[in-house]
XYZ file of C-alpha atoms in Angstrom:
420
model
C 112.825 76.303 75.706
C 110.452 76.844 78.677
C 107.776 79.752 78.837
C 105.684 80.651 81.748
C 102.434 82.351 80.535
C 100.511 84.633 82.602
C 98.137 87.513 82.166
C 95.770 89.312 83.808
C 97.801 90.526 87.023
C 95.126 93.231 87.732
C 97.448 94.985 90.215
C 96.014 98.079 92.406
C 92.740 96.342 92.296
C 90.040 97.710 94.797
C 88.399 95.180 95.678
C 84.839 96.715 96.859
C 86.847 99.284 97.912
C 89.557 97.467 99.405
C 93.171 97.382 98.477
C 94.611 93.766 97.798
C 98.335 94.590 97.564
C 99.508 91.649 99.759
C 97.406 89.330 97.629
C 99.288 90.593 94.817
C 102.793 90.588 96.669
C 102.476 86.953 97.258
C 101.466 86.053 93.995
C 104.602 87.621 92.652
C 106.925 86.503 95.205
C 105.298 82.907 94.492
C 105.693 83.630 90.808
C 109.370 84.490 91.331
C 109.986 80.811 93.388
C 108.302 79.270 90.313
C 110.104 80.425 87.549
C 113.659 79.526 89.518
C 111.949 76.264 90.110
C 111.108 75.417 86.679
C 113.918 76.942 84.800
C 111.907 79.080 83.128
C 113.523 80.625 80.047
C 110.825 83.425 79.312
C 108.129 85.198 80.984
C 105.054 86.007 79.360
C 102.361 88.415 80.614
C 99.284 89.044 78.375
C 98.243 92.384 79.532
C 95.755 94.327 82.079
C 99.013 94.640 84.277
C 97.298 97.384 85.790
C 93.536 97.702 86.891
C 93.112 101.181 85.378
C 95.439 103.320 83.242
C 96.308 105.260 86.295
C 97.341 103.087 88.624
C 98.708 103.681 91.859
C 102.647 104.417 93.005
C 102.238 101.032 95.285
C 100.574 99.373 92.322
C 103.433 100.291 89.939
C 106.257 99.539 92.716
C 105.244 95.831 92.870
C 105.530 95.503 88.824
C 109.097 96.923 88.512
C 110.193 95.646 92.127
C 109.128 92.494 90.735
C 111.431 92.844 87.273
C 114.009 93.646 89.025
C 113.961 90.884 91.465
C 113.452 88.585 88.433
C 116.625 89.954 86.724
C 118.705 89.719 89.955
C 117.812 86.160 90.651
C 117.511 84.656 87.183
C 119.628 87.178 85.011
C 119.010 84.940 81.910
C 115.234 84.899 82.008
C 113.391 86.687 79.110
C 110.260 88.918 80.343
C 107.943 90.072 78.017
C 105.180 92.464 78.816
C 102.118 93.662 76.290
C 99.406 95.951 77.456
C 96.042 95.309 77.592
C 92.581 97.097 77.563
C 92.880 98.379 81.219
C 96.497 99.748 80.663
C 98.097 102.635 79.734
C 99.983 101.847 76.390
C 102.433 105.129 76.694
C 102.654 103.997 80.770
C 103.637 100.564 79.979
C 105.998 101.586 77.483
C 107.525 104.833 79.579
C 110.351 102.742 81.187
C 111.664 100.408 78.426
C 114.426 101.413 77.748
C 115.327 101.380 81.513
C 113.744 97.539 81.724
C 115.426 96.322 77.708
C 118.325 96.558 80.334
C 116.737 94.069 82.578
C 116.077 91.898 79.831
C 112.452 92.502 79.831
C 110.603 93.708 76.772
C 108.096 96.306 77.671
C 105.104 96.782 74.705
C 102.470 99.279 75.338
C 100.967 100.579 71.357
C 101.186 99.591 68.117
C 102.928 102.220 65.268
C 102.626 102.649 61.674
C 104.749 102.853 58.614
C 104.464 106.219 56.296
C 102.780 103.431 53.415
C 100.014 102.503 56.244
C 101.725 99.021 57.239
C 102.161 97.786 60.550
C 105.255 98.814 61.726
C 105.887 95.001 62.757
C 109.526 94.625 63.084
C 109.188 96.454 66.650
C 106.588 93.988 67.860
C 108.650 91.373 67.328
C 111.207 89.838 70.232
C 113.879 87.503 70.084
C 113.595 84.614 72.510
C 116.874 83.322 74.130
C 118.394 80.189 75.580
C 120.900 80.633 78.427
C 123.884 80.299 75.293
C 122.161 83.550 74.531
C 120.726 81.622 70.761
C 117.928 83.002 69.799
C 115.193 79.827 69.673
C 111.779 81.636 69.010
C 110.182 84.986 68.479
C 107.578 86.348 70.612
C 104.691 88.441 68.381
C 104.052 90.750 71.252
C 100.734 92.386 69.969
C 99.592 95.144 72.737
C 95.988 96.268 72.828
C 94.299 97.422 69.888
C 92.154 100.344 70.875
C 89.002 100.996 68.144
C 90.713 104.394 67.237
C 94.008 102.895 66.297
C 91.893 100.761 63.387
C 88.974 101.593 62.659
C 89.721 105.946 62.942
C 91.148 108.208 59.879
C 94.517 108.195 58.192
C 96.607 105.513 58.364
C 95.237 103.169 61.017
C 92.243 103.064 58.356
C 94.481 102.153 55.658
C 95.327 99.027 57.614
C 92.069 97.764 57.407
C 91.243 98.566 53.954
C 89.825 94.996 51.980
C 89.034 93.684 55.435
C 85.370 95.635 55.812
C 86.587 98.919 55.883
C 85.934 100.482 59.502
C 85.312 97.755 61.226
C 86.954 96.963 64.404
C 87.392 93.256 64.218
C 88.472 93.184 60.782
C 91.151 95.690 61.372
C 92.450 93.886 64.469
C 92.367 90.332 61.961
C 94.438 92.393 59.606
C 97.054 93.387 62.036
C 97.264 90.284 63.275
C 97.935 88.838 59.772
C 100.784 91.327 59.294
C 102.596 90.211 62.318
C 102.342 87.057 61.690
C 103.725 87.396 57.850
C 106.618 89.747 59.121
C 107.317 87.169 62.078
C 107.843 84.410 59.685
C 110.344 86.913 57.218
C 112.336 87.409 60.633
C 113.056 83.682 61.788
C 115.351 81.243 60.905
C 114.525 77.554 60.379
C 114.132 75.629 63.620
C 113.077 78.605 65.417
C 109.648 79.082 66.704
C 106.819 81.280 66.584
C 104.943 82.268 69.968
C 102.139 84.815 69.634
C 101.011 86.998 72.598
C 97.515 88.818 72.140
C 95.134 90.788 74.681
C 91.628 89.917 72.865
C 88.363 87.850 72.584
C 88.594 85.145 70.758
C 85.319 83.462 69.616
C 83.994 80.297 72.046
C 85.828 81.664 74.874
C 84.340 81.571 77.969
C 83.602 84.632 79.852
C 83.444 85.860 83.452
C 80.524 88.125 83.298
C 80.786 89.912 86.431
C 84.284 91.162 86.318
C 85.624 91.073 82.718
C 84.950 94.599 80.675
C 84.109 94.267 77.456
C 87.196 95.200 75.121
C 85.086 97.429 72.595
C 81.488 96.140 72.145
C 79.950 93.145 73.724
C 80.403 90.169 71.345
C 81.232 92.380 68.253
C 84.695 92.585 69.589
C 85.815 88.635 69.186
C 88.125 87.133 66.742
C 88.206 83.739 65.583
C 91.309 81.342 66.322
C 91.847 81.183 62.854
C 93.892 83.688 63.250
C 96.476 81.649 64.615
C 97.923 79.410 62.034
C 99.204 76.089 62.879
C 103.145 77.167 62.119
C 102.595 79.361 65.358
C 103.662 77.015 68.170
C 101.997 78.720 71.324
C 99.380 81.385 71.466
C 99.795 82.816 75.090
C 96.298 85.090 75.653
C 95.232 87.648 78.151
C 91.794 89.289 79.115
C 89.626 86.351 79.918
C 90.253 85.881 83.660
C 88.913 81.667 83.230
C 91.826 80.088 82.151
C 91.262 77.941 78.794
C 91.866 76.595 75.677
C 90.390 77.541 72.772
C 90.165 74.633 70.243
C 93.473 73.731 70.364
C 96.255 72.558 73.064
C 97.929 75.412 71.620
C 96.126 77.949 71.705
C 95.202 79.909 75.453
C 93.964 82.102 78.225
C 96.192 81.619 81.155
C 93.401 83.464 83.072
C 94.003 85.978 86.179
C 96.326 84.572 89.073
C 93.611 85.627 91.558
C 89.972 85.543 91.470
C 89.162 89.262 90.933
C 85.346 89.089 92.029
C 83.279 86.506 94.266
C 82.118 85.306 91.045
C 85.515 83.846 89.888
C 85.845 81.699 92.975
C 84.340 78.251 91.717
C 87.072 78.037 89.001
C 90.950 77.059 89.197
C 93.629 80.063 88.850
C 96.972 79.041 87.112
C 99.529 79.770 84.944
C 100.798 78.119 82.338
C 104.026 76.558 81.697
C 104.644 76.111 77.704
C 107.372 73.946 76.492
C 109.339 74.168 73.043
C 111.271 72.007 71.276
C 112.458 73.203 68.111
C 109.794 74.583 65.776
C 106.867 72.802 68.054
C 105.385 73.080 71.110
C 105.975 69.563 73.276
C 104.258 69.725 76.270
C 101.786 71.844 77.966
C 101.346 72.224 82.020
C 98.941 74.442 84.385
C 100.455 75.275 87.632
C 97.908 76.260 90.068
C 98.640 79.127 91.909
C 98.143 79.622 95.690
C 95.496 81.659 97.165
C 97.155 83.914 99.661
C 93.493 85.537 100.468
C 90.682 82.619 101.456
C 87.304 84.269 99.283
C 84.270 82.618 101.028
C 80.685 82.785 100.292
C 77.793 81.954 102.326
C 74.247 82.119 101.071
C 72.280 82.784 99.372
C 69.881 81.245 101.949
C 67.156 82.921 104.822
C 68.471 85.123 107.374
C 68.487 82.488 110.257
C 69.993 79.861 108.272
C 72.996 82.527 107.107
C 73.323 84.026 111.044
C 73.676 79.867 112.122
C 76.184 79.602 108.798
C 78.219 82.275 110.280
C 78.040 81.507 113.823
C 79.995 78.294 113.089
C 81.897 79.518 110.372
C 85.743 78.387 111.070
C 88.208 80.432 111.169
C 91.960 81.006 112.053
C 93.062 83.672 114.649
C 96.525 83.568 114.404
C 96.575 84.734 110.533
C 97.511 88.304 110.433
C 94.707 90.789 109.623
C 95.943 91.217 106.015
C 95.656 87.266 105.533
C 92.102 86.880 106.630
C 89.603 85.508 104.142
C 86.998 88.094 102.374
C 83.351 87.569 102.777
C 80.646 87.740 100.954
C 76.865 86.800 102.850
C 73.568 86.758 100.430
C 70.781 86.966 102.240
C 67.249 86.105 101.137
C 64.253 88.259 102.541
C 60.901 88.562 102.887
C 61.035 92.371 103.522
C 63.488 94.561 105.005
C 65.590 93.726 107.967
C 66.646 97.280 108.795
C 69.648 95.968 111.402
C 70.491 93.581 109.004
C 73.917 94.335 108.727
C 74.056 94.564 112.487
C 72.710 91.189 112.829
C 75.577 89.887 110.338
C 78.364 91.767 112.367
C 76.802 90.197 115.665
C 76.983 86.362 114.052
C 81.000 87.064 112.884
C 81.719 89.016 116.745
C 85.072 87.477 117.266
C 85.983 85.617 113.930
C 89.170 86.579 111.488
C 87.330 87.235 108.298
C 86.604 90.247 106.490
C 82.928 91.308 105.642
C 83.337 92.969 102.166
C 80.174 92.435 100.821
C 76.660 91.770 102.246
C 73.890 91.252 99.176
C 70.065 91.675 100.113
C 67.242 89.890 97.602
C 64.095 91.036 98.198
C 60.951 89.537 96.124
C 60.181 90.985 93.110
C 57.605 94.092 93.060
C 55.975 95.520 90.718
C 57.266 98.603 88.446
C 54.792 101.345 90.965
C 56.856 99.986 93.683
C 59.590 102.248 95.756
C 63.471 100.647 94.216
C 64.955 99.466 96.645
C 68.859 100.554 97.034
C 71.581 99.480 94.585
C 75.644 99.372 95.345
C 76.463 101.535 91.816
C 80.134 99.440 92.142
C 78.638 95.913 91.811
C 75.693 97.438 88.677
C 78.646 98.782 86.664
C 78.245 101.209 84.020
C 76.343 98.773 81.515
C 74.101 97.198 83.886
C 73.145 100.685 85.490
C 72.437 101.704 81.670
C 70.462 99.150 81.197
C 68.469 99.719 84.320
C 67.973 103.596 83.921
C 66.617 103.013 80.356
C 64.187 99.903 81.485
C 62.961 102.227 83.956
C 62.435 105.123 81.863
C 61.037 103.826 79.057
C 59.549 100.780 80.469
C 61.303 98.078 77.749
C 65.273 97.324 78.054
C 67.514 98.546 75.151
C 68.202 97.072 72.337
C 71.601 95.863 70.635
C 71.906 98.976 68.501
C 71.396 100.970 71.635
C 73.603 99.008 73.700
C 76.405 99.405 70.822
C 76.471 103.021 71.207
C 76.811 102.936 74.682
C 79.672 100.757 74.842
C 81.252 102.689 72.110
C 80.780 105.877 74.084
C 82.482 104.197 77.840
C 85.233 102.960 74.944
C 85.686 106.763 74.279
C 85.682 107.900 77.803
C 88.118 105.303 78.609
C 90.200 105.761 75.725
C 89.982 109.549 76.526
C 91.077 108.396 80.502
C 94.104 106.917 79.102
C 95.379 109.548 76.602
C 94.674 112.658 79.768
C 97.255 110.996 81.695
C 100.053 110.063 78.888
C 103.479 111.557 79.271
């Protein structure tokens, strides 16, 4: 059996305030050659579909134009779909019964038995060959939000002998359930695949585009998790793809660099193959860039403006295909026609400017600030900032805690304002 992992998708990104719907059109149209190519017997997608939990009509046209596309080419394929911490669990789930027609498995929230158990048996999909045998199970294990294990009632229960109200022992827990129902459920010579939206412990992050799940750091789980009678682990939220410890065990990471910061690293999926019980062989497939990202600087301003004067570049792509920009510029003081200057060196050339990034020296506290973009701070970082300047010291961990625990909320609170 042959799985394509993927996560990450991000679609209706804004990208600095720019759409990047073509980007993701080709990616899925690519995606779509691939797993025809390959033979792929089941699609996986580790959550964060969507960029926010209210994502755009064009956003959510090029997810369920792209299942059905997938069904009417390769009506055999298996999809399966979890949410992740920038979804909507009720909006991921809202059409599955619709898409269980098209053979993909839609899984948005987690539910609970009247005893406090994981209702697991609903998590758990069958995995087909094309004689329509079932040869694995996919754990499909949606976001856990804090509320759903750490809060009252029964979502508390769950976590009881595990420390109580604490996040990451409540998540272990529920993973442990799955895993213990999963292995009730299958028949010898079938295999186990897990699918997860989390942080697992050692795992590389991408600090300038990645939101933390819950709290920064608290929030990780270890591998262990993952015991070795679970052939693949197929993860989503870390947008560097990875392995963590094992061959088994990974991130697929995002198809397409989501910030400038991601563009030093490759961007894959993974293909994952089965035979039997065991996983047998393990491939990345890099995926095409449909959108060149360039970066020039950070240098001076005259040795940028000669950078960008013979900067290469190719007219005939159509405006949607022309590479994004970034230019860092290093000063000495401010260069009020800056920008100007910039626009003057590119006169002519098929890029888009998205982003142009002053450094001035450092001055003291006394000193004017000089003007921030509030998009590339981000709520933590312009927390952070406020509270240095107001009270002179940066916050501490406990402080920090809270704060992430009150943007969980208000996201949390984003999500359940626009459930059906």
């Amino acid at each position: 059996m042959k799985l394509i992992h993927t996560a990450d998708w991000h679609l209706g990104q804004s990208f600095h305030g720019q759409e990047r719907h073509e980007e993701h059109r080709a990616f899925l149209t690519w995606l779509l050659d691939t797993l025809a190519e390959r033979r792929a017997d089941v699609l996986l997608v580790a959550g964060d579909l969507f960029d926010v939990v209210n994502p755009s009509l064009r956003a959510q046209e090029l997810l369920y134009e792209f299942i059905v596309s997938a069904h009417e080419r390769l009506p055999l394929l298996d999809i399966v779909l979890i949410a992740g911490n920038h979804d909507s669990g009720s909006r991921v789930e809202l059409p599955a019964p619709l898409m269980r027609r098209l053979r993909t498995h839609a899984l948005g929230r987690v539910r609970w038995c009247d005893d406090g158990s994981l209702d697991a048996e609903r998590l758990l999909v069958p995995l087909t060959d094309p004689e329509g045998e079932t040869r694995a199970w996919c754990l499909a294990l949606p976001f856990l939000r804090p509320a759903e294990v750490t809060g009252n009632g029964i979502a508390r229960e769950v976590a009881d002998g595990d420390g109580g109200n604490d996040y990451v022992a409540g998540i272990s827990r529920v993973h442990r359930q799955l895993i213990e129902a999963a292995r009730r459920r299958r028949a010898p010579g079938q295999a186990l695949v897990a699918m997860s939206h989390a942080h697992l412990h050692g795992a590389a992050v991408s600090e300038d585009s990645e939101r933390p799940i819950v709290i920064g750091g608290e929030e990780s789980i270890p591998a262990t998790l993952f015991p070795a009678d679970i052939a693949y682990v197929a993860l989503g939220h870390l947008h560097r793809a990875q392995r963590v410890g094992e061959e088994r065990i990974r991130y697929s990471g995002s198809p397409l660099p989501l910030d400038f910061s991601e563009v030093a690293y490759p961007h894959q999926v993974v293909e994952a193959t089965l035979e039997g019980e065991a996983l047998s062989a393990v491939e990345a497939i890099p995926v095409p860039r449909p959108v060149a990202m360039l970066r020039i600087g950070p240098a001076g301003l005259d040795d940028v403006l000669a950078e960008l004067e013979a900067l290469a570049h190719d007219p005939a792509l159509p405006r949607e295909r022309w590479p994004w920009l970034e230019v860092r510029v290093d000063l000495d003081a401010p260069v009020p026609d800056l920008r100007a200057r910039v626009e003057a060196a590119l006169d002519g050339k098929a890029v888009r400017l998205l982003r142009l990034q002053r450094r001035l020296p450092e001055v003291g506290r006394e000193a004017r600030p000089s003007r921030v973009n509030l998009e590339d701070l981000g709520p933590r970082r312009l927390f952070e900032r406020t509270w240095q300047d107001r009270w002179g010291t940066p916050p501490g961990p406990e402080i920090l805690t809270d704060f992430d625990r009150l943007l969980q909320d208000v996201l949390d609170a984003a999500s359940r304002e626009e459930t059906p």
